């Protein structure tokens, strides 16, 4: 048994804190009947639950990627244990074959040969220029290289059947539990949208199981310039995307909401001050500000190498710094929106009625104004989530995004972008990254829609 | 001329189509005004939109025929229809502020119609426009043509709207609540204008309104709508002398009037059935006091009761006698001597700031020296047109707006300048009920939370069980079921929401309720319920009301004392009988005469006021009223008149008196 040393990165702490906070909020919701009723409505929304299932799959990948360790290197007994310099996550361990089976350079999805011709020395035949055989992709086929389609289809079918059987098991379990609770109820009429969840689960399983099964034999999404499997890169990008989306939002949200409402509600010099701050911030080109901050951060990181025992820790700190900087520069839009809406709300009669009762200003803000702004906040959050993931891509292009050693949708898209100009075109990196991002952002959007609808009492009639 | 036959209009909601107008037929002759009367949501505006084929996107014309001079309108192509809209028939909308395009000049907006329908351009068009503006009574029309809507007052915008409607020389004019958004004196001007133009041009007019007073003034024939159906059609005389349908009768009986003082108003129980759940039989059956078993099964056919007077009702009885169900409300007769709220020389000035440094360049004198006194258990009505500062007075009393000067004394202690805890204590004694029950309740809070909010903030009940019990008791007091606690405001109708607002104000047991037009957003039958409730609460709890309103019928019915405001100042005040029976100020006299009364023979002497209320930023010199006063003298232009006592309780600010 190989020993290992647990490594806790700062972003891991934040992610698990978020999970803990989520569980805490869940418990709190379960104890407050009106909130519970609202979330039950989310639960009854088919689209909402389907997208929640997809989101959960992404979050699961992200969480698996947030448990880090360093493997123990082989050493002589009696010696002090030495750990590998490379920090791995549980996801890396699970996807070890994907991580380690690198090719030399680009190869297309399900290819058995590289994408570029090379000069090969054949014993006895001299040198030829040809597409060299891949080291890993389709190795089991041996000489039968032209049978890729049959082999892949058959394997996918096997895996698909297996996935379907597994899903039937889940279905049966859910059905029995439901039957016990309310014998007459059919699954379609249940208060919780089980049908949507199960259907999505079926789709995920039927898609994902064959995909991973095949990825043991082929590079299903191809390989990139340095021969790394694109599927593996996608899995690793999920965590980066989630962190950039969530942590940045966490930084931005309190500032935008607090300042926006305060400016709109109190008016006067408070309003002037806040407006000046965000006007000034807005008038500086955002990329410039971020570049300056990231470069300063980089200098600090570079001059203090003793702070980090591994490269992963260094990359992690840079990621967090990026989140903070993005957060600090991106609150102005939402703040302006909330200020305008508060200006409108504060003149409404129910606010004046509360003032007539002598309700304190902060209580009016929390009880009357904030809940009536939540729909804007939720919409802005989801739109920002996708915007931030994209912003990261732009910044990576300028060279001030995440650390080069870290995989993200941004770096993937950026690398792929450079290959779009070559002939024949290398399309799979871009398409894979794009699809993954699309599914993530779409699921987040649909889920936010469901939440907003459920919490709007006027929409529930 | 216009003939509507069996028109059915519906709105699609999801996969279903709900019929908002369900088979109505009527016709309008040349030179005739046909009034469609009904409460909100009965389908009267949808009918007008259907005739013009201007239904919103979800609207559908399900069946029926509409013809103008024998030409069917519903089968015309959209391009042909455009020649009719604005050309042969035109429409005036309710809200003059939003029916004119703010970025185009008046001239452009009238010119558009002239160009489209009469092919007039250039000098000829300008000449025609000036002519039109003159016809609708706008002074200095050449200058107005180049102005933008924001430079015009509300009444003037409505006149421009009428000019636009007339530009195409229509045969039929559809007026959808043309005066609802206007003040009474301006309303009187616009109604006169419409009546005059109609006679001059011999147009047919479809007047859509909920106001029986306007109907009495304008209509030749009247159709009463209820829940998407016409229920009674009658000539004006028949309608006002012998209304046959129980709904029409109930509408008349629900009107607050001076003759009903001290009596409970008749209300129509229940609510209009929703579009999705229309009863099979008579749609009014569930609320009707004469309901018979047949009403619930068979939809009543049209029945002619007199020449030209038809009604859809199974019941054959005569108009109800003053029914025994209406019983007196015990009124507290409290000696007006002991006033517990005294307001002296209250002023609220809003600074007008300009320029980079936001220097104050002037003041809007919204309230400019108001003195009032309210006694426990009595009702003081503060009457005035929009913009006269009456709402500001109410808010300044509550210290929601900081008064600039003056004093507000509550039971001997001064409120102006109070801060923090002591102000909060003082607020327990006064609360406010707002005009719009849809904006005054937070949609995100449940009714229980809304009502309990004041108790929490003012520390009335700290124990949560006692508070829940108090909320339940309050709901019962205002006539709502106790299940309402856990529901959200949007689940209630306008009248019920106003009850919730009243319960919220009562929760802290105030001695004075400031009611800011609490019934102006409600239908007549619902208004009667709320007025009854307010009366009942006054009798039970002895609360005093400061009733801010522009509705004289309500004042006559409810108020003990009346104060009339004009441009930030009180011009006349006294006991209700004195002010309403023998008004001394020319403004009060004009106001009273401008109110359209829902009777046949209400046209006593009408005093027409020219112009509109001036801006409180630049009030006229001397008496504020002199530019509009028919009896102005030289002295009026120089000094503001002092308070003159007419009787011990009746005072007037006018040079004509004393």
Coordinates of N, CA and C in Angstrom, one line a residue, chain A residues 33-35 38 41 272 276 347-360 363-364 367-375 452 455-461, chain B residues 356 395 398 400 424 427-428 430-432 434-446 449-455 457-458 488 490-491 504-505 507-508 516:
Chain A
X33 N -41.0 26.4 7.0 CA -42.0 25.9 6.0 C -42.1 26.7 4.8
X34 N -42.2 28.1 4.8 CA -42.4 28.8 3.5 C -41.3 28.6 2.5
X35 N -40.0 28.6 3.1 CA -38.9 28.3 2.2 C -38.9 26.9 1.6
X38 N -41.3 26.8 -1.2 CA -40.7 27.3 -2.4 C -39.8 26.3 -3.1
X41 N -41.4 23.7 -4.8 CA -41.9 24.1 -6.2 C -40.8 23.9 -7.2
X272 N -24.0 59.6 -4.0 CA -23.0 60.3 -4.8 C -21.6 59.5 -4.7
X276 N -19.7 57.7 -7.7 CA -18.3 58.1 -8.1 C -17.4 56.9 -8.2
X347 N -39.9 54.3 -3.5 CA -41.1 55.2 -3.5 C -42.4 54.4 -3.4
X348 N -42.3 53.1 -3.4 CA -43.6 52.3 -3.4 C -44.2 52.5 -2.0
X349 N -45.5 52.2 -2.0 CA -46.3 52.6 -0.8 C -46.0 51.6 0.3
X350 N -45.6 50.3 0.0 CA -45.4 49.4 1.1 C -44.1 49.8 1.9
X351 N -43.2 50.4 1.2 CA -42.0 50.9 1.9 C -42.4 52.1 2.8
X352 N -43.2 53.0 2.2 CA -43.7 54.1 3.1 C -44.5 53.6 4.3
X353 N -45.3 52.6 4.0 CA -46.1 52.1 5.2 C -45.1 51.6 6.2
X354 N -44.0 50.9 5.8 CA -43.1 50.4 6.8 C -42.4 51.5 7.5
X355 N -42.1 52.6 6.8 CA -41.5 53.8 7.4 C -42.4 54.4 8.4
X356 N -43.7 54.4 8.1 CA -44.7 55.0 9.0 C -44.8 54.2 10.3
X357 N -44.4 52.9 10.2 CA -44.4 52.1 11.4 C -43.1 52.3 12.2
X358 N -42.2 53.1 11.7 CA -40.9 53.3 12.3 C -40.0 52.1 12.2
X359 N -40.2 51.2 11.2 CA -39.3 50.1 10.9 C -37.9 50.7 10.5
X360 N -36.8 50.1 11.1 CA -35.5 50.7 10.9 C -35.1 50.5 9.4
X363 N -33.8 47.2 8.4 CA -34.8 46.1 8.4 C -35.7 46.3 7.1
X364 N -35.9 47.5 6.7 CA -36.7 47.7 5.5 C -35.9 47.2 4.3
X367 N -36.0 43.2 4.6 CA -37.3 42.6 4.5 C -38.1 43.0 3.3
X368 N -37.9 44.2 2.9 CA -38.8 44.7 1.8 C -38.1 44.9 0.5
X369 N -36.9 45.4 0.5 CA -36.2 45.7 -0.7 C -35.5 44.5 -1.3
X370 N -34.6 43.9 -0.4 CA -33.8 42.8 -0.9 C -34.7 41.7 -1.6
X371 N -35.7 41.2 -0.9 CA -36.5 40.1 -1.6 C -37.1 40.5 -2.9
X372 N -37.4 41.7 -3.0 CA -38.0 42.2 -4.3 C -36.9 42.4 -5.4
X373 N -35.7 42.3 -5.0 CA -34.6 42.5 -6.0 C -34.0 41.1 -6.4
X374 N -34.4 40.1 -5.7 CA -33.7 38.8 -5.8 C -33.8 38.3 -7.2
X375 N -34.9 38.6 -8.0 CA -34.9 38.0 -9.3 C -33.8 38.6 -10.2
X452 N -36.0 31.1 -9.8 CA -36.7 32.4 -9.8 C -38.2 32.3 -9.8
X455 N -39.7 31.2 -6.5 CA -39.6 32.2 -5.4 C -40.4 33.5 -5.7
X456 N -41.0 33.5 -6.9 CA -41.9 34.7 -7.1 C -43.3 34.3 -6.8
X457 N -43.8 34.9 -5.7 CA -45.2 34.4 -5.3 C -46.2 34.8 -6.3
X458 N -46.0 35.8 -7.1 CA -47.0 36.2 -8.1 C -47.1 35.2 -9.2
X459 N -46.0 34.4 -9.5 CA -46.1 33.5 -10.6 C -46.8 32.2 -10.2
X460 N -47.0 32.0 -8.9 CA -47.6 30.7 -8.4 C -49.1 31.0 -8.2
X461 N -49.8 30.6 -9.2 CA -51.3 30.9 -9.0 C -52.1 29.6 -9.1
Chain B
X356 N -24.2 72.5 -11.7 CA -23.2 71.5 -11.3 C -23.1 71.4 -9.7
X395 N -48.5 63.0 4.5 CA -47.2 62.4 4.8 C -46.4 63.2 5.8
X398 N -47.4 62.5 9.3 CA -46.7 61.3 9.8 C -45.2 61.4 9.9
X400 N -43.3 61.4 7.5 CA -42.6 60.7 6.4 C -41.9 61.6 5.5
X424 N -40.9 57.3 17.1 CA -41.5 56.0 16.9 C -42.7 55.8 17.9
X427 N -45.6 57.6 16.5 CA -46.2 57.0 15.3 C -47.2 56.0 15.6
X428 N -47.2 55.5 16.8 CA -48.2 54.5 17.2 C -49.6 55.1 17.1
X430 N -50.7 57.4 15.0 CA -51.2 57.7 13.6 C -50.7 56.7 12.6
X431 N -51.6 56.3 11.7 CA -51.2 55.4 10.7 C -51.8 55.9 9.3
X432 N -51.3 55.2 8.3 CA -51.7 55.7 6.9 C -52.3 54.5 6.1
X434 N -53.0 53.6 2.1 CA -52.6 54.2 0.8 C -53.6 54.0 -0.3
X435 N -53.3 54.7 -1.4 CA -54.3 54.7 -2.5 C -54.4 53.4 -3.2
X436 N -53.2 52.9 -3.6 CA -53.2 51.8 -4.5 C -52.9 50.5 -3.7
X437 N -54.0 49.7 -3.5 CA -53.8 48.5 -2.7 C -52.8 47.5 -3.4
X438 N -52.5 47.7 -4.7 CA -51.6 46.8 -5.3 C -50.1 47.2 -5.1
X439 N -49.9 48.4 -4.7 CA -48.5 48.9 -4.5 C -48.2 49.0 -3.0
X440 N -49.2 48.9 -2.1 CA -49.0 49.1 -0.7 C -48.7 47.9 0.1
X441 N -48.8 46.7 -0.6 CA -48.5 45.5 0.2 C -47.3 44.8 -0.5
X442 N -46.3 44.5 0.3 CA -45.1 43.8 -0.3 C -45.5 42.4 -0.8
X443 N -45.3 42.2 -2.1 CA -45.7 41.0 -2.7 C -44.9 39.7 -2.2
X444 N -43.8 40.0 -1.5 CA -43.0 38.8 -1.1 C -43.3 38.4 0.4
X445 N -44.2 39.2 1.0 CA -44.5 38.8 2.4 C -45.9 38.3 2.5
X446 N -46.1 37.3 3.5 CA -47.4 36.8 3.6 C -48.2 37.8 4.5
X449 N -47.4 38.3 8.1 CA -46.2 39.1 8.3 C -46.4 40.5 8.0
X450 N -47.2 40.9 7.0 CA -47.5 42.3 6.7 C -48.2 42.9 7.9
X451 N -49.2 42.3 8.4 CA -50.0 42.9 9.5 C -49.2 43.0 10.7
X452 N -48.3 42.0 11.0 CA -47.6 42.0 12.2 C -46.4 42.9 12.2
X453 N -46.1 43.4 11.0 CA -44.8 44.2 10.9 C -44.8 45.4 11.8
X454 N -46.0 46.1 11.8 CA -46.0 47.3 12.7 C -45.9 47.0 14.1
X455 N -46.6 45.9 14.5 CA -46.5 45.5 15.9 C -45.1 45.2 16.3
X457 N -42.3 46.4 14.9 CA -41.4 47.6 14.8 C -41.7 48.5 16.0
X458 N -43.0 48.6 16.4 CA -43.4 49.5 17.5 C -43.5 48.8 18.8
X488 N -50.4 35.0 0.2 CA -49.6 36.2 -0.3 C -50.6 37.2 -0.9
X490 N -51.0 38.8 -3.6 CA -51.5 38.7 -5.0 C -52.7 37.8 -5.1
X491 N -53.0 37.0 -4.1 CA -54.1 36.1 -4.1 C -55.4 36.8 -3.8
X504 N -53.5 46.3 8.7 CA -52.1 46.6 9.0 C -52.0 47.9 9.8
X505 N -52.7 48.9 9.3 CA -52.7 50.2 10.0 C -53.3 50.1 11.4
X507 N -53.3 47.6 13.4 CA -52.6 46.7 14.2 C -51.9 47.4 15.4
X508 N -51.5 48.6 15.2 CA -50.8 49.3 16.3 C -51.8 50.2 17.1
X516 N -55.4 58.0 2.4 CA -55.0 58.7 1.1 C -55.7 58.1 0.0

